[in-house]
CSV table of C-alpha atoms in Angstrom, one decimal:
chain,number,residue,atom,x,y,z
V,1,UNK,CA,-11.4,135.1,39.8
V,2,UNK,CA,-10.1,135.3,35.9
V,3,UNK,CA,-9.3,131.7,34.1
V,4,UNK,CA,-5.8,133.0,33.8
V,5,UNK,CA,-5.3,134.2,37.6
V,6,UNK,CA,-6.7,130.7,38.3
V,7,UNK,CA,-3.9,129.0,36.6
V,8,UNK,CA,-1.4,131.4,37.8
V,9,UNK,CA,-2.7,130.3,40.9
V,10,UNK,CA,-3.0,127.2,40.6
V,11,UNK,CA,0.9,126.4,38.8
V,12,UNK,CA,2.2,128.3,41.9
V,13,UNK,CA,0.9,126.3,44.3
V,14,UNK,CA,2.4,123.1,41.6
V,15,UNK,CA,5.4,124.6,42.0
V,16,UNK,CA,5.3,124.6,45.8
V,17,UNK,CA,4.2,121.2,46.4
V,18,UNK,CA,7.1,120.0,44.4
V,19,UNK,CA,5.8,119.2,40.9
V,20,UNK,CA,7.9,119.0,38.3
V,21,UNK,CA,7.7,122.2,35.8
V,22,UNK,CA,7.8,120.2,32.6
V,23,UNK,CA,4.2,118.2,34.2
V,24,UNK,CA,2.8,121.3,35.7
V,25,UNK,CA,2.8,122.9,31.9
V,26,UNK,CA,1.2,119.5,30.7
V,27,UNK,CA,-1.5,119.1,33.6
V,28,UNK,CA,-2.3,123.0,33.1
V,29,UNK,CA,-2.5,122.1,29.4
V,30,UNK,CA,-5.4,119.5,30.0
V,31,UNK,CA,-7.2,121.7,32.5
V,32,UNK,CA,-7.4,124.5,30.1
V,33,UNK,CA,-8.5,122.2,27.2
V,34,UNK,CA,-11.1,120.5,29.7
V,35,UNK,CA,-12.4,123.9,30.8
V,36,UNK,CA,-12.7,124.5,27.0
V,37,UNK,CA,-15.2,121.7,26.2
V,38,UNK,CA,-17.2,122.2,29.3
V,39,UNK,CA,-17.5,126.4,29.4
V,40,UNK,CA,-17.0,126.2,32.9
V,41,UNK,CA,-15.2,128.5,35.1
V,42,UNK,CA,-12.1,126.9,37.0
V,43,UNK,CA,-13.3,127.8,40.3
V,44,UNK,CA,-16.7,126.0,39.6
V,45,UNK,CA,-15.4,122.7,38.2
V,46,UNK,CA,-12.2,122.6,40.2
V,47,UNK,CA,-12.7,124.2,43.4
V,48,UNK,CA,-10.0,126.5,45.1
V,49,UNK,CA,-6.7,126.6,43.1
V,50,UNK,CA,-4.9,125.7,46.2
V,51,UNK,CA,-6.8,123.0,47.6
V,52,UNK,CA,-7.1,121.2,43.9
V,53,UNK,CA,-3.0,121.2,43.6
V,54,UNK,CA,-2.5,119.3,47.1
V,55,UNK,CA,-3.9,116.2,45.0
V,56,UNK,CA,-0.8,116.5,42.7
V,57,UNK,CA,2.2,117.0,45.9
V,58,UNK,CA,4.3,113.6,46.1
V,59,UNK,CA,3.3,110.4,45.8
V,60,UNK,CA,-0.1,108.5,47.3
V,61,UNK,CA,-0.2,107.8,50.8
V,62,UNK,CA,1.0,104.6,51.9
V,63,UNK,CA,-2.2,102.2,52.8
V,64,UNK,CA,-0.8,101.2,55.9
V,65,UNK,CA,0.8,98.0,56.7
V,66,UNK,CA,0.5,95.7,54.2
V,67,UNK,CA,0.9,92.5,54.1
V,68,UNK,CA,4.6,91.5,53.5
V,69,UNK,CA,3.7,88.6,51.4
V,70,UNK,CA,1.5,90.5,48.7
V,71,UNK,CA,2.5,91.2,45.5
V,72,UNK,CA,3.3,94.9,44.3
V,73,UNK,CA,3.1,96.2,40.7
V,74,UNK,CA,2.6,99.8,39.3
V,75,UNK,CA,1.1,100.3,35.7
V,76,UNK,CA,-0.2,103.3,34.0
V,77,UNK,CA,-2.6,103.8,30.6
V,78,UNK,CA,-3.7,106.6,28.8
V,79,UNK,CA,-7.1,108.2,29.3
V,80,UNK,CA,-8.8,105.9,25.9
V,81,UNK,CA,-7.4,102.7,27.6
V,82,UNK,CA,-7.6,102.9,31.6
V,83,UNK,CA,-10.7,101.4,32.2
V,84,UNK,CA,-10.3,98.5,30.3
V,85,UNK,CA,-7.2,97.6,31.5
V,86,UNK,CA,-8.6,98.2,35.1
V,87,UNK,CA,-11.0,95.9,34.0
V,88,UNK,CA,-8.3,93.4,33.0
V,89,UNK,CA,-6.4,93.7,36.2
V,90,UNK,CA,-9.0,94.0,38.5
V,91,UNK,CA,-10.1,90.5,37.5
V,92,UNK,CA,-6.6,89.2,37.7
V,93,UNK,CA,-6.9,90.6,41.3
V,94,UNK,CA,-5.0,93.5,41.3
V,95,UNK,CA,-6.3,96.0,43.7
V,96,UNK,CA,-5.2,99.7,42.9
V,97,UNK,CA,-4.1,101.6,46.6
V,98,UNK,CA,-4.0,104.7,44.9
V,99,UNK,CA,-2.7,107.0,42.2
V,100,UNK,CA,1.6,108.2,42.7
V,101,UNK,CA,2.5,111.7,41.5
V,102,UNK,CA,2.7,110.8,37.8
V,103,UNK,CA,-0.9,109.2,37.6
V,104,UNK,CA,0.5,105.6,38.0
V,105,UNK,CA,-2.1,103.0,39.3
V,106,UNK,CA,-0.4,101.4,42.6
V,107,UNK,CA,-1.6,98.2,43.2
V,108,UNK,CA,-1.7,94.9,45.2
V,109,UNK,CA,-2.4,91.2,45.6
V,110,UNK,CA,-2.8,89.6,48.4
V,111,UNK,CA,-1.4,85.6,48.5
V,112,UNK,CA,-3.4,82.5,48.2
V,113,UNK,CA,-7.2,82.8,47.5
V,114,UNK,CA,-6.9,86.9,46.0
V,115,UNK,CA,-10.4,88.5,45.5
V,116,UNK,CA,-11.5,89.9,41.8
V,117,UNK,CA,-12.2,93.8,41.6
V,118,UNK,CA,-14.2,96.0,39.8
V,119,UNK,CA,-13.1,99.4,39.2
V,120,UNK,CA,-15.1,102.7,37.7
V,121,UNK,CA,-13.7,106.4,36.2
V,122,UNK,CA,-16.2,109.3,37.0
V,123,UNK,CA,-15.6,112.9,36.6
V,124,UNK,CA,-14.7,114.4,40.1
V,125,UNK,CA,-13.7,118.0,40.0
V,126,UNK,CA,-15.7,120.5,41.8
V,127,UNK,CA,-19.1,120.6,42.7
V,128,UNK,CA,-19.1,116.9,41.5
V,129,UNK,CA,-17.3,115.4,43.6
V,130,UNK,CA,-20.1,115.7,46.3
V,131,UNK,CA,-22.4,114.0,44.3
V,132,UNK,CA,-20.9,111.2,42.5
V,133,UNK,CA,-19.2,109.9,46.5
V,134,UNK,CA,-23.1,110.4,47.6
V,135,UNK,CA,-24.1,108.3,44.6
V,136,UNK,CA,-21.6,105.3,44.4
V,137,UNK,CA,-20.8,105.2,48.3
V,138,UNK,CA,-24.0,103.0,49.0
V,139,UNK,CA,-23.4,100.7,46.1
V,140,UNK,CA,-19.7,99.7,47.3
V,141,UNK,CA,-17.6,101.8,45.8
V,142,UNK,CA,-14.4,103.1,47.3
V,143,UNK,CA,-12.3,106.3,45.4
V,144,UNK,CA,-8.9,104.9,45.1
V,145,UNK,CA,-7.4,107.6,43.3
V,146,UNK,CA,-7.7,110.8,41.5
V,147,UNK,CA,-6.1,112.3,38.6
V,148,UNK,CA,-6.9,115.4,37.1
V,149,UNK,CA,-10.5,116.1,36.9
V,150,UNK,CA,-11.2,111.9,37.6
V,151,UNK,CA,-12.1,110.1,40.3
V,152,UNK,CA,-11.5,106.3,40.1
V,153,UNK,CA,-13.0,103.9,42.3
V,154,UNK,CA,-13.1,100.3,43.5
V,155,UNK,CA,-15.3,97.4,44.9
V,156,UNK,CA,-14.6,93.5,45.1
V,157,UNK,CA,-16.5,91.6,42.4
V,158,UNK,CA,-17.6,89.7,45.8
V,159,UNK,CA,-19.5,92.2,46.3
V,160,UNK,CA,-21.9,91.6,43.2
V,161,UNK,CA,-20.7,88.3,42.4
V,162,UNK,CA,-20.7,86.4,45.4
V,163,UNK,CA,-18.1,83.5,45.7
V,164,UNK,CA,-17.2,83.8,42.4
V,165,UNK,CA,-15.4,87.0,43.2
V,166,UNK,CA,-12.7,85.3,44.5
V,167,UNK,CA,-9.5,83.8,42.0
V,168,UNK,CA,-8.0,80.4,43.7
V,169,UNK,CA,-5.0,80.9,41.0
V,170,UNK,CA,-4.5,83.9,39.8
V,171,UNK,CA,-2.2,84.8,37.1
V,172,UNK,CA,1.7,85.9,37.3
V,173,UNK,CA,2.1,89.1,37.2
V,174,UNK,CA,2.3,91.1,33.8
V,175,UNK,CA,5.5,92.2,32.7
V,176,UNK,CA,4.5,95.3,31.4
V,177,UNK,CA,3.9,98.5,32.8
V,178,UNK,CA,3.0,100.8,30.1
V,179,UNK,CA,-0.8,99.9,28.5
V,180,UNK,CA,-1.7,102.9,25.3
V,181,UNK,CA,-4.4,102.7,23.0
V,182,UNK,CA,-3.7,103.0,19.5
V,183,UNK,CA,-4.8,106.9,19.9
V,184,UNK,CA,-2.6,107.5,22.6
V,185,UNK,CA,0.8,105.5,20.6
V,186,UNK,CA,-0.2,107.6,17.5
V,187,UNK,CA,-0.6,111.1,20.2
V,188,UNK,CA,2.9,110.0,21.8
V,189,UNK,CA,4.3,109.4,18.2
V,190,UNK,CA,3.7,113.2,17.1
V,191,UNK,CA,4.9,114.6,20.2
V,192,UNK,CA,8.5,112.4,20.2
V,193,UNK,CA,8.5,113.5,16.3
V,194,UNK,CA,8.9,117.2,17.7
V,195,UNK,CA,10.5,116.8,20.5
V,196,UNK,CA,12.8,114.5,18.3
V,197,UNK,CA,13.4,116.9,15.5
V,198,UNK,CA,14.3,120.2,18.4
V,199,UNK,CA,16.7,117.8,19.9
V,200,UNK,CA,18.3,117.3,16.7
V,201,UNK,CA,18.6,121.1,16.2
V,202,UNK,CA,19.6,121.7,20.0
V,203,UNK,CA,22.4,119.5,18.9
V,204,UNK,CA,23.5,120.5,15.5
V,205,UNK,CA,23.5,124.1,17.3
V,206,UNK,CA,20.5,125.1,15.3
V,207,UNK,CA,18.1,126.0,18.4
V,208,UNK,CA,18.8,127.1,21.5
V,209,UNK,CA,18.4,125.6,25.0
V,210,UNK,CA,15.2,128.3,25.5
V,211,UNK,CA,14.0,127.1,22.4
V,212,UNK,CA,14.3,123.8,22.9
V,213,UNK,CA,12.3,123.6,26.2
V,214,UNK,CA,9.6,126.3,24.9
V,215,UNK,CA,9.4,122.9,21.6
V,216,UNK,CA,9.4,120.3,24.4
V,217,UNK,CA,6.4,121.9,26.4
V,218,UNK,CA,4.7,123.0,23.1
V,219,UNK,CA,4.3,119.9,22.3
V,220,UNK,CA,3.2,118.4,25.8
V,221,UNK,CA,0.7,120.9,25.5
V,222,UNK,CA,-0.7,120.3,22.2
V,223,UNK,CA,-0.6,116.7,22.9
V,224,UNK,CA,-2.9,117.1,25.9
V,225,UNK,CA,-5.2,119.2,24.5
V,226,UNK,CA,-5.5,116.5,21.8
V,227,UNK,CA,-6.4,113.9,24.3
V,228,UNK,CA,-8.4,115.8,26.3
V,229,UNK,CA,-10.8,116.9,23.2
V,230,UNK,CA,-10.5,113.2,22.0
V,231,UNK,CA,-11.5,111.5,25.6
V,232,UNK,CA,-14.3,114.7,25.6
V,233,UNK,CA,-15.9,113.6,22.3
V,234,UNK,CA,-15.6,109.7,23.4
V,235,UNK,CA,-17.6,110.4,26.9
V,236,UNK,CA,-20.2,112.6,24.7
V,237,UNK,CA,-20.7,109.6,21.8
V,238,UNK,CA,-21.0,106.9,25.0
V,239,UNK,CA,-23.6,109.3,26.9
V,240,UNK,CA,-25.7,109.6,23.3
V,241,UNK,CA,-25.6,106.1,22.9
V,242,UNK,CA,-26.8,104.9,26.6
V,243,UNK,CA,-29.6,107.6,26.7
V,244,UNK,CA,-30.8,105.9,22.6
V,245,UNK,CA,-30.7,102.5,24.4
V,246,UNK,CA,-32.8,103.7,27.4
V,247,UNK,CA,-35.3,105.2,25.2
C-alpha cells in the first residue's frame, strides 16, 4: 500500500470513529512528518490503517469503579515537556488511567496514604509495540495510554522504592491544566499569529471561509511537523549522549 492510500485510509477511518476533521488533518500532519524522519513505510511503523485509528475513537475507557473519594484532574503537555511533568505529578501521586480523545492525561488520587508513580514514554507504533510490552512488562510497567506513535507507561515508585513510595501528605491539587515548554509556547505562538492574521481577513471580508479553514489547518500542519522534527532531533541527541556515557 502507497503512503498516500495509507492516509487516505487511515483519515477515513478518523472520520468514522468520530474525530474531529480539524485534529484528523493535525494527527495526519505528525504521522507524515514522523514517517519522514524515520523512512519507514506506514504499514510497517503503524500497522493496519484501520486498526491504528480505533486508538483515536472517543475518549479512554473508564477504569472501572473508582473510588468515590479520589481525586480527579486532567492535564496535558506538549511532546518537549510530558515526561517531566509526569515526573512531577507522578510523585505528587497522581496516577494517569489513560489518555481521552485529545491526548489529555486522565488521572487519579486515591485518599489518605496515596502511593508515588513513576511513568515512562516509548515509541509504540508497529512492530514496536511487541517488543517494548515484552521488555518493560517484567520490570513493572503498565501502558496507561497511547498517543500517536507513543506509548506511556506506569509503575508505583513502591515498586523500586519501597516504603518510601508512599506520600502521607500529598500536595493540593494543581490549578493548572495546560504544562508547554518554551518550544512548544513559541510553536503555539506562530500558529495563533496565522491563524490570528486569516481571522482578521475572514472578517474584514478579505478571505473567504475556504480560505480561512485551508490557513487554520496550514498552520496545524506546519506546526506539527515542526514538533515532530524538533522532538525527532531531541530523542536522536539523548540516544548519542547515553551510548557516549556507556562507552
Amino acid at each position: 500500500m502507497t503512503t498516500d492510500a495509507y492516509f487516505a485510509e487511515l483519515t477515513d477511518a478518523l472520520r468514522a470513529a468520530g474525530v474531529p476533521e480539524e485534529q484528523i488533518g493535525r494527527t495526519t500532519a505528525e504521522l507524515r512528518g514522523h514517517l519522514a524522519e524515520t523512512g519507514t513505510a506506514p504499514e510497517e511503523e503503524f500497522g493496519p490503517a484501520g486498526a491504528f485509528a480505533a486508538r483515536f475513537g472517543g475518549l479512554a475507557p473508564a477504569p472501572g469503579e473508582p473510588d468515590e473519594a479520589a481525586e480527579h484532574w486532567t492535564w496535558t503537555a506538549d511532546l518537549f515537556n510530558d515526561r517531566r511533568m509526569l515526573a512531577v505529578h507522578g510523585a505528587q501521586g497522581w496516577e494517569v488511567e489513560g489518555l481521552d480523545g485529545l491526548g489529555r492525561f486522565v488521572c487519579r488520587r486515591a485518599p489518605g496514604v496515596a502511593l508515588a508513580w513513576e511513568y515512562r514514554r516509548e515509541v509504540t507504533a508497529g512492530h514496536r509495540r511487541t517488543r517494548v510490552l515484552d521488555e518493560l512488562t517484567p520490570e513493572g510497567w503498565e501502558l496507561c495510554g497511547e498517543w500517536l506513535v507513543y506509548g506511556y507507561f506506569k509503575r508505583p515508585r513502591a515498586a523500586t522504592a519501597g516504603p518510601a513510595g508512599t506520600l502521607e501528605a500529598p500536595p493540593a491539587a494543581p490549578h493548572r491544566w495546560l504544562f508547554l515548554s518554551r518550544r512548544g509556547k513559541a510553536v503555539l505562538a506562530a500558529w495563533c499569529v496565522l491563524v490570528g492574521g486569516a481571522a482578521a481577513a475572514f472578517f474584514i471580508g478579505a478571505l473567504g471561509a475556504p480560505g480561512l479553514a485551508i490557513v487554520i489547518a496550514l498552520a496545524s500542519a506546519l506546526s506539527a511537523v515542526y514538533t515532530s522534527h524538533l522532538e525527532t532531533a531531541a530523542g536522536r541527541a539523548r540516544q548519542k549522549a547515553g551510548a557516549a556515557d556507556r562507552g
